[in-house]
PDB file of C-alpha atoms in Angstrom:
ATOM      1  CA  UNK A   1      -7.208 -22.842 -23.140  1.00 80.00           C
ATOM      2  CA  UNK A   2      -4.688 -23.426 -20.376  1.00 86.00           C
ATOM      3  CA  UNK A   3      -2.166 -25.391 -22.305  1.00 88.00           C
ATOM      4  CA  UNK A   4      -0.912 -22.276 -24.270  1.00 91.00           C
ATOM      5  CA  UNK A   5       0.149 -20.555 -21.060  1.00 93.00           C
ATOM      6  CA  UNK A   6       1.860 -23.498 -19.304  1.00 91.00           C
ATOM      7  CA  UNK A   7       5.414 -22.241 -19.877  1.00 92.00           C
ATOM      8  CA  UNK A   8       4.486 -18.947 -18.208  1.00 93.00           C
ATOM      9  CA  UNK A   9       2.536 -20.508 -15.278  1.00 92.00           C
ATOM     10  CA  UNK A  10       5.284 -22.781 -14.354  1.00 90.00           C
ATOM     11  CA  UNK A  11       7.557 -19.736 -13.639  1.00 91.00           C
ATOM     12  CA  UNK A  12       4.865 -18.393 -11.272  1.00 92.00           C
ATOM     13  CA  UNK A  13       5.737 -18.678  -7.510  1.00 90.00           C
ATOM     14  CA  UNK A  14       2.189 -19.853  -6.751  1.00 90.00           C
ATOM     15  CA  UNK A  15       2.535 -22.757  -8.882  1.00 90.00           C
ATOM     16  CA  UNK A  16       6.136 -23.675  -8.188  1.00 89.00           C
ATOM     17  CA  UNK A  17       7.143 -27.328  -7.684  1.00 89.00           C
ATOM     18  CA  UNK A  18       4.096 -28.410  -9.626  1.00 89.00           C
ATOM     19  CA  UNK A  19       4.657 -30.143 -12.910  1.00 88.00           C
ATOM     20  CA  UNK A  20       2.771 -29.524 -16.257  1.00 88.00           C
ATOM     21  CA  UNK A  21       0.340 -32.556 -15.940  1.00 87.00           C
ATOM     22  CA  UNK A  22      -0.519 -31.666 -12.509  1.00 88.00           C
ATOM     23  CA  UNK A  23      -1.331 -28.090 -13.327  1.00 87.00           C
ATOM     24  CA  UNK A  24      -3.693 -29.127 -15.983  1.00 86.00           C
ATOM     25  CA  UNK A  25      -5.394 -31.430 -13.797  1.00 84.00           C
ATOM     26  CA  UNK A  26      -5.690 -28.979 -11.032  1.00 85.00           C
ATOM     27  CA  UNK A  27      -6.983 -26.207 -13.342  1.00 86.00           C
ATOM     28  CA  UNK A  28      -9.830 -28.577 -14.223  1.00 83.00           C
ATOM     29  CA  UNK A  29     -10.873 -28.351 -10.631  1.00 81.00           C
ATOM     30  CA  UNK A  30     -10.067 -24.744  -9.948  1.00 84.00           C
ATOM     31  CA  UNK A  31     -11.334 -23.408 -13.400  1.00 88.00           C
ATOM     32  CA  UNK A  32      -9.434 -20.101 -13.368  1.00 91.00           C
ATOM     33  CA  UNK A  33     -10.643 -17.519 -15.853  1.00 93.00           C
ATOM     34  CA  UNK A  34      -8.564 -15.759 -18.341  1.00 95.00           C
ATOM     35  CA  UNK A  35      -9.189 -12.119 -19.350  1.00 96.00           C
ATOM     36  CA  UNK A  36      -7.759  -9.789 -22.008  1.00 97.00           C
ATOM     37  CA  UNK A  37      -7.096  -6.202 -21.275  1.00 97.00           C
ATOM     38  CA  UNK A  38      -6.223  -3.400 -23.745  1.00 97.00           C
ATOM     39  CA  UNK A  39      -3.590  -0.755 -22.971  1.00 96.00           C
ATOM     40  CA  UNK A  40      -4.742   1.611 -20.161  1.00 95.00           C
ATOM     41  CA  UNK A  41      -7.929  -0.617 -19.505  1.00 96.00           C
ATOM     42  CA  UNK A  42      -8.794  -0.958 -15.889  1.00 95.00           C
ATOM     43  CA  UNK A  43      -8.695  -4.486 -14.403  1.00 94.00           C
ATOM     44  CA  UNK A  44      -9.567  -3.475 -10.873  1.00 93.00           C
ATOM     45  CA  UNK A  45     -10.672  -0.455  -8.902  1.00 92.00           C
ATOM     46  CA  UNK A  46      -9.684   0.152  -5.318  1.00 90.00           C
ATOM     47  CA  UNK A  47     -12.724  -0.710  -2.985  1.00 89.00           C
ATOM     48  CA  UNK A  48     -14.447  -2.970  -5.554  1.00 91.00           C
ATOM     49  CA  UNK A  49     -15.185  -6.544  -4.726  1.00 89.00           C
ATOM     50  CA  UNK A  50     -12.127  -8.635  -5.122  1.00 89.00           C
ATOM     51  CA  UNK A  51     -12.935 -11.734  -7.528  1.00 82.00           C
ATOM     52  CA  UNK A  52      -9.677 -13.428  -7.685  1.00 88.00           C
ATOM     53  CA  UNK A  53      -5.892 -13.337  -7.426  1.00 92.00           C
ATOM     54  CA  UNK A  54      -4.440 -12.129 -10.820  1.00 94.00           C
ATOM     55  CA  UNK A  55      -1.501 -13.812 -12.701  1.00 95.00           C
ATOM     56  CA  UNK A  56      -0.128 -11.932 -15.477  1.00 97.00           C
ATOM     57  CA  UNK A  57       0.232 -14.251 -18.546  1.00 97.00           C
ATOM     58  CA  UNK A  58       1.484 -11.662 -21.000  1.00 97.00           C
ATOM     59  CA  UNK A  59       1.897  -7.781 -20.906  1.00 96.00           C
ATOM     60  CA  UNK A  60       2.242  -5.661 -17.654  1.00 96.00           C
ATOM     61  CA  UNK A  61      -0.147  -4.372 -15.094  1.00 96.00           C
ATOM     62  CA  UNK A  62       0.423  -1.329 -12.868  1.00 94.00           C
ATOM     63  CA  UNK A  63      -0.903  -1.480  -9.151  1.00 93.00           C
ATOM     64  CA  UNK A  64      -1.452   2.044  -7.869  1.00 90.00           C
ATOM     65  CA  UNK A  65      -3.264   4.050  -5.123  1.00 86.00           C
ATOM     66  CA  UNK A  66      -4.445   7.579  -5.117  1.00 78.00           C
ATOM     67  CA  UNK A  67      -3.283   9.826  -2.339  1.00 71.00           C
ATOM     68  CA  UNK A  68      -5.391  12.470  -0.573  1.00 67.00           C
ATOM     69  CA  UNK A  69      -4.023  15.294  -2.748  1.00 68.00           C
ATOM     70  CA  UNK A  70      -5.103  13.543  -5.810  1.00 68.00           C
ATOM     71  CA  UNK A  71      -1.757  12.118  -7.057  1.00 73.00           C
ATOM     72  CA  UNK A  72      -1.019   8.638  -7.813  1.00 78.00           C
ATOM     73  CA  UNK A  73       1.270   6.420  -5.981  1.00 81.00           C
ATOM     74  CA  UNK A  74       2.635   3.364  -7.952  1.00 82.00           C
ATOM     75  CA  UNK A  75       2.840   0.385  -5.581  1.00 82.00           C
ATOM     76  CA  UNK A  76       4.441  -2.040  -8.248  1.00 85.00           C
ATOM     77  CA  UNK A  77       4.551  -3.127 -11.876  1.00 90.00           C
ATOM     78  CA  UNK A  78       3.555  -6.787 -12.525  1.00 94.00           C
ATOM     79  CA  UNK A  79       5.034  -8.472 -15.459  1.00 94.00           C
ATOM     80  CA  UNK A  80       4.522 -11.973 -17.039  1.00 95.00           C
ATOM     81  CA  UNK A  81       4.327 -14.786 -14.516  1.00 94.00           C
ATOM     82  CA  UNK A  82       4.068 -12.308 -11.481  1.00 94.00           C
ATOM     83  CA  UNK A  83       0.924 -11.815  -9.298  1.00 92.00           C
ATOM     84  CA  UNK A  84      -1.138  -9.136  -7.952  1.00 92.00           C
ATOM     85  CA  UNK A  85      -4.070  -9.103  -5.312  1.00 89.00           C
ATOM     86  CA  UNK A  86      -2.674 -11.960  -3.102  1.00 87.00           C
ATOM     87  CA  UNK A  87      -2.376  -9.772   0.047  1.00 81.00           C
ATOM     88  CA  UNK A  88      -5.989  -8.984   0.177  1.00 84.00           C
ATOM     89  CA  UNK A  89      -7.320 -12.128  -1.356  1.00 81.00           C
ATOM     90  CA  UNK A  90      -8.135 -13.824   2.033  1.00 80.00           C
ATOM     91  CA  UNK A  91      -9.121 -10.692   4.095  1.00 80.00           C
ATOM     92  CA  UNK A  92     -12.563 -10.404   5.705  1.00 79.00           C
ATOM     93  CA  UNK A  93     -13.101  -7.141   3.763  1.00 82.00           C
ATOM     94  CA  UNK A  94     -12.806  -8.815   0.315  1.00 82.00           C
ATOM     95  CA  UNK A  95     -12.174  -5.630  -1.685  1.00 89.00           C
ATOM     96  CA  UNK A  96      -9.271  -4.558  -3.980  1.00 90.00           C
ATOM     97  CA  UNK A  97      -6.747  -2.634  -1.878  1.00 88.00           C
ATOM     98  CA  UNK A  98      -5.489  -0.690  -4.961  1.00 90.00           C
ATOM     99  CA  UNK A  99      -6.260  -0.016  -8.552  1.00 93.00           C
ATOM    100  CA  UNK A 100      -4.850  -2.248 -11.386  1.00 95.00           C
ATOM    101  CA  UNK A 101      -4.584  -0.813 -14.858  1.00 95.00           C
ATOM    102  CA  UNK A 102      -2.929  -2.566 -17.969  1.00 96.00           C
ATOM    103  CA  UNK A 103       0.270  -0.597 -18.962  1.00 94.00           C
ATOM    104  CA  UNK A 104       0.060  -2.452 -22.298  1.00 95.00           C
ATOM    105  CA  UNK A 105      -2.205  -5.075 -23.910  1.00 97.00           C
ATOM    106  CA  UNK A 106      -2.100  -7.876 -21.468  1.00 97.00           C
ATOM    107  CA  UNK A 107      -3.710 -11.255 -20.614  1.00 97.00           C
ATOM    108  CA  UNK A 108      -4.363 -12.209 -16.944  1.00 97.00           C
ATOM    109  CA  UNK A 109      -5.603 -15.272 -15.199  1.00 96.00           C
ATOM    110  CA  UNK A 110      -7.813 -14.884 -12.197  1.00 95.00           C
ATOM    111  CA  UNK A 111      -7.850 -17.703  -9.580  1.00 91.00           C
ATOM    112  CA  UNK A 112     -10.737 -17.494  -6.889  1.00 88.00           C
ATOM    113  CA  UNK A 113      -9.279 -17.367  -3.469  1.00 85.00           C
ATOM    114  CA  UNK A 114     -11.813 -19.680  -2.009  1.00 80.00           C
ATOM    115  CA  UNK A 115     -10.742 -22.451  -4.449  1.00 80.00           C
ATOM    116  CA  UNK A 116      -7.308 -22.244  -3.404  1.00 79.00           C
ATOM    117  CA  UNK A 117      -8.132 -22.883   0.211  1.00 74.00           C
ATOM    118  CA  UNK A 118     -10.403 -25.650  -0.406  1.00 70.00           C
ATOM    119  CA  UNK A 119      -8.927 -29.196  -1.368  1.00 62.00           C
ATOM    120  CA  UNK A 120     -10.030 -30.209  -4.937  1.00 62.00           C
ATOM    121  CA  UNK A 121     -12.249 -33.312  -5.377  1.00 61.00           C
ATOM    122  CA  UNK A 122      -9.261 -35.439  -6.113  1.00 60.00           C
ATOM    123  CA  UNK A 123      -7.382 -34.383  -2.965  1.00 57.00           C
ATOM    124  CA  UNK A 124      -4.167 -34.262  -5.081  1.00 66.00           C
ATOM    125  CA  UNK A 125      -0.816 -33.210  -3.553  1.00 75.00           C
ATOM    126  CA  UNK A 126      -0.398 -30.565  -6.100  1.00 82.00           C
ATOM    127  CA  UNK A 127      -3.181 -28.601  -4.405  1.00 79.00           C
ATOM    128  CA  UNK A 128      -1.531 -28.957  -0.968  1.00 82.00           C
ATOM    129  CA  UNK A 129       1.634 -27.488  -2.657  1.00 87.00           C
ATOM    130  CA  UNK A 130      -0.491 -24.657  -4.007  1.00 87.00           C
ATOM    131  CA  UNK A 131      -1.715 -23.821  -0.471  1.00 85.00           C
ATOM    132  CA  UNK A 132       1.852 -23.892   0.844  1.00 87.00           C
ATOM    133  CA  UNK A 133       3.093 -21.566  -1.927  1.00 89.00           C
ATOM    134  CA  UNK A 134       0.317 -19.096  -1.201  1.00 87.00           C
ATOM    135  CA  UNK A 135       1.327 -18.939   2.516  1.00 86.00           C
ATOM    136  CA  UNK A 136       4.866 -18.204   1.666  1.00 87.00           C
ATOM    137  CA  UNK A 137       3.905 -15.605  -1.074  1.00 85.00           C
ATOM    138  CA  UNK A 138       1.631 -13.676   1.473  1.00 82.00           C
ATOM    139  CA  UNK A 139       4.624 -13.729   4.063  1.00 83.00           C
ATOM    140  CA  UNK A 140       7.146 -12.395   1.409  1.00 81.00           C
ATOM    141  CA  UNK A 141       4.569  -9.736   0.317  1.00 76.00           C
ATOM    142  CA  UNK A 142       4.188  -8.504   3.812  1.00 76.00           C
ATOM    143  CA  UNK A 143       7.945  -7.937   3.979  1.00 76.00           C
ATOM    144  CA  UNK A 144       8.058  -6.180   0.603  1.00 72.00           C
ATOM    145  CA  UNK A 145       5.170  -3.864   1.888  1.00 72.00           C
ATOM    146  CA  UNK A 146       7.352  -2.900   4.770  1.00 74.00           C
ATOM    147  CA  UNK A 147       9.978  -1.801   2.327  1.00 71.00           C
ATOM    148  CA  UNK A 148       7.444   0.241   0.474  1.00 70.00           C
ATOM    149  CA  UNK A 149       6.587   1.947   3.767  1.00 73.00           C
ATOM    150  CA  UNK A 150      10.193   2.690   4.338  1.00 71.00           C
ATOM    151  CA  UNK A 151      10.281   4.621   1.042  1.00 70.00           C
ATOM    152  CA  UNK A 152       7.258   6.627   1.900  1.00 70.00           C
ATOM    153  CA  UNK A 153       8.598   7.477   5.284  1.00 75.00           C
ATOM    154  CA  UNK A 154      11.946   8.921   4.054  1.00 79.00           C
ATOM    155  CA  UNK A 155      11.474  12.758   3.776  1.00 78.00           C
ATOM    156  CA  UNK A 156      14.605  13.746   1.614  1.00 88.00           C
ATOM    157  CA  UNK A 157      14.077  13.126  -2.056  1.00 91.00           C
ATOM    158  CA  UNK A 158      17.886  12.325  -2.370  1.00 92.00           C
ATOM    159  CA  UNK A 159      17.611   9.592   0.447  1.00 91.00           C
ATOM    160  CA  UNK A 160      14.563   8.192  -1.487  1.00 91.00           C
ATOM    161  CA  UNK A 161      16.531   8.004  -4.672  1.00 93.00           C
ATOM    162  CA  UNK A 162      19.679   6.538  -3.048  1.00 92.00           C
ATOM    163  CA  UNK A 163      17.593   4.137  -1.053  1.00 89.00           C
ATOM    164  CA  UNK A 164      15.769   2.979  -4.323  1.00 89.00           C
ATOM    165  CA  UNK A 165      19.102   2.703  -6.220  1.00 93.00           C
ATOM    166  CA  UNK A 166      20.712   0.655  -3.685  1.00 91.00           C
ATOM    167  CA  UNK A 167      17.863  -1.756  -3.484  1.00 88.00           C
ATOM    168  CA  UNK A 168      18.132  -2.214  -7.173  1.00 91.00           C
ATOM    169  CA  UNK A 169      21.861  -2.627  -6.789  1.00 93.00           C
ATOM    170  CA  UNK A 170      21.347  -5.624  -4.358  1.00 90.00           C
ATOM    171  CA  UNK A 171      18.754  -7.149  -6.539  1.00 89.00           C
ATOM    172  CA  UNK A 172      20.580  -6.773  -9.864  1.00 91.00           C
ATOM    173  CA  UNK A 173      23.956  -7.329  -8.432  1.00 92.00           C
ATOM    174  CA  UNK A 174      25.474  -4.626 -10.719  1.00 93.00           C
ATOM    175  CA  UNK A 175      26.486  -1.060 -10.587  1.00 94.00           C
ATOM    176  CA  UNK A 176      24.815  -0.527 -13.935  1.00 95.00           C
ATOM    177  CA  UNK A 177      21.023  -0.644 -13.361  1.00 95.00           C
ATOM    178  CA  UNK A 178      18.229  -1.266 -15.812  1.00 93.00           C
ATOM    179  CA  UNK A 179      15.023   0.270 -14.372  1.00 90.00           C
ATOM    180  CA  UNK A 180      11.617  -0.861 -15.181  1.00 83.00           C
ATOM    181  CA  UNK A 181      10.051   2.456 -14.516  1.00 84.00           C
ATOM    182  CA  UNK A 182      10.256   5.676 -16.475  1.00 85.00           C
ATOM    183  CA  UNK A 183      10.536   8.905 -14.748  1.00 86.00           C
ATOM    184  CA  UNK A 184       6.806   9.529 -14.193  1.00 84.00           C
ATOM    185  CA  UNK A 185       6.361   6.100 -12.777  1.00 84.00           C
ATOM    186  CA  UNK A 186       9.476   6.287 -10.687  1.00 87.00           C
ATOM    187  CA  UNK A 187       8.231   9.825  -9.164  1.00 87.00           C
ATOM    188  CA  UNK A 188       4.912   8.157  -8.313  1.00 81.00           C
ATOM    189  CA  UNK A 189       6.692   5.196  -6.777  1.00 82.00           C
ATOM    190  CA  UNK A 190       8.760   7.467  -4.608  1.00 86.00           C
ATOM    191  CA  UNK A 191       5.945   9.823  -3.846  1.00 82.00           C
ATOM    192  CA  UNK A 192       7.795  12.981  -5.111  1.00 87.00           C
ATOM    193  CA  UNK A 193       7.057  15.242  -8.057  1.00 88.00           C
ATOM    194  CA  UNK A 194       8.473  14.509 -11.541  1.00 89.00           C
ATOM    195  CA  UNK A 195      10.431  17.956 -11.633  1.00 92.00           C
ATOM    196  CA  UNK A 196      11.792  17.559  -8.204  1.00 93.00           C
ATOM    197  CA  UNK A 197      13.040  13.871  -9.151  1.00 93.00           C
ATOM    198  CA  UNK A 198      14.748  14.967 -12.371  1.00 93.00           C
ATOM    199  CA  UNK A 199      16.331  18.028 -10.630  1.00 94.00           C
ATOM    200  CA  UNK A 200      17.737  15.811  -7.934  1.00 95.00           C
ATOM    201  CA  UNK A 201      19.039  13.207 -10.360  1.00 94.00           C
ATOM    202  CA  UNK A 202      20.752  15.825 -12.399  1.00 95.00           C
ATOM    203  CA  UNK A 203      22.403  17.254  -9.328  1.00 95.00           C
ATOM    204  CA  UNK A 204      23.598  13.728  -8.410  1.00 95.00           C
ATOM    205  CA  UNK A 205      25.013  13.402 -12.014  1.00 94.00           C
ATOM    206  CA  UNK A 206      26.766  16.702 -11.710  1.00 95.00           C
ATOM    207  CA  UNK A 207      28.269  15.680  -8.425  1.00 94.00           C
ATOM    208  CA  UNK A 208      29.575  12.457  -9.866  1.00 95.00           C
ATOM    209  CA  UNK A 209      27.474  10.207  -7.889  1.00 95.00           C
ATOM    210  CA  UNK A 210      25.645   8.776 -10.805  1.00 95.00           C
ATOM    211  CA  UNK A 211      25.274   8.706 -14.580  1.00 95.00           C
ATOM    212  CA  UNK A 212      22.128   7.861 -16.613  1.00 93.00           C
ATOM    213  CA  UNK A 213      20.752   7.259 -20.003  1.00 89.00           C
ATOM    214  CA  UNK A 214      17.117   6.607 -20.593  1.00 83.00           C
ATOM    215  CA  UNK A 215      16.178   3.707 -18.417  1.00 85.00           C
ATOM    216  CA  UNK A 216      19.670   2.801 -17.248  1.00 92.00           C
ATOM    217  CA  UNK A 217      21.539   4.237 -14.226  1.00 95.00           C
ATOM    218  CA  UNK A 218      25.184   3.656 -13.383  1.00 95.00           C
ATOM    219  CA  UNK A 219      26.309   3.950  -9.832  1.00 95.00           C
ATOM    220  CA  UNK A 220      29.636   5.876  -9.814  1.00 95.00           C
ATOM    221  CA  UNK A 221      30.306   6.486  -6.133  1.00 93.00           C
ATOM    222  CA  UNK A 222      28.868   3.728  -3.982  1.00 92.00           C
ATOM    223  CA  UNK A 223      30.473   5.210  -0.771  1.00 91.00           C
ATOM    224  CA  UNK A 224      28.800   8.585  -1.129  1.00 91.00           C
ATOM    225  CA  UNK A 225      25.444   7.056  -2.099  1.00 91.00           C
ATOM    226  CA  UNK A 226      25.488   4.880   0.824  1.00 89.00           C
ATOM    227  CA  UNK A 227      26.110   7.748   3.231  1.00 87.00           C
ATOM    228  CA  UNK A 228      22.776   9.151   2.469  1.00 77.00           C
ATOM    229  CA  UNK A 229      21.197   6.286   4.287  1.00 72.00           C
ATOM    230  CA  UNK A 230      23.128   6.603   7.483  1.00 60.00           C
TER     231      UNK A 230
END
């Protein structure tokens, strides 16, 4: 059951520096479950009991929260070999902090948090590596959460767009960006309405700051874009 997904699992940060044979041996102790989700099927609901850390083996999952006005805020999209649920996995509350829905047909492995913290029966070094990886991931995610809060704290729509595009520029290291969000998802992520987002991006295009086509955006005037964050 697990052998099929080894090429994906070896790319997962949680399982880095653990070779294939060690992974298979460790899974015999941890016994993670593998579940299949159809497009738009709910994998977890905010407030429900958290039963495991999710690792996407194929497809894509969307992690989102509902705001007080009923709108949806997308926290992140989780692709193959990426994780969700790790921030809340070891909290005393033990519930899902957000809702997780399959954007497309997806396969997810769930690992029980308690089994990650406990040494396996064989006391293997790979399990120690697993716990070290988990600590590093939680620390990195806390930093990412601070970035998300920064987006929500910015009031100007243009500033939000510029901040997001510049972050993508530093990640992709190119002025031609390929975004993994459509306009609806991007508006949810930035916590603005879809019409307002489209109107502002159209204005930025007219002013020569950016150009765009479908999911790609080209940064034309880096100096002016950066000025909106000063």
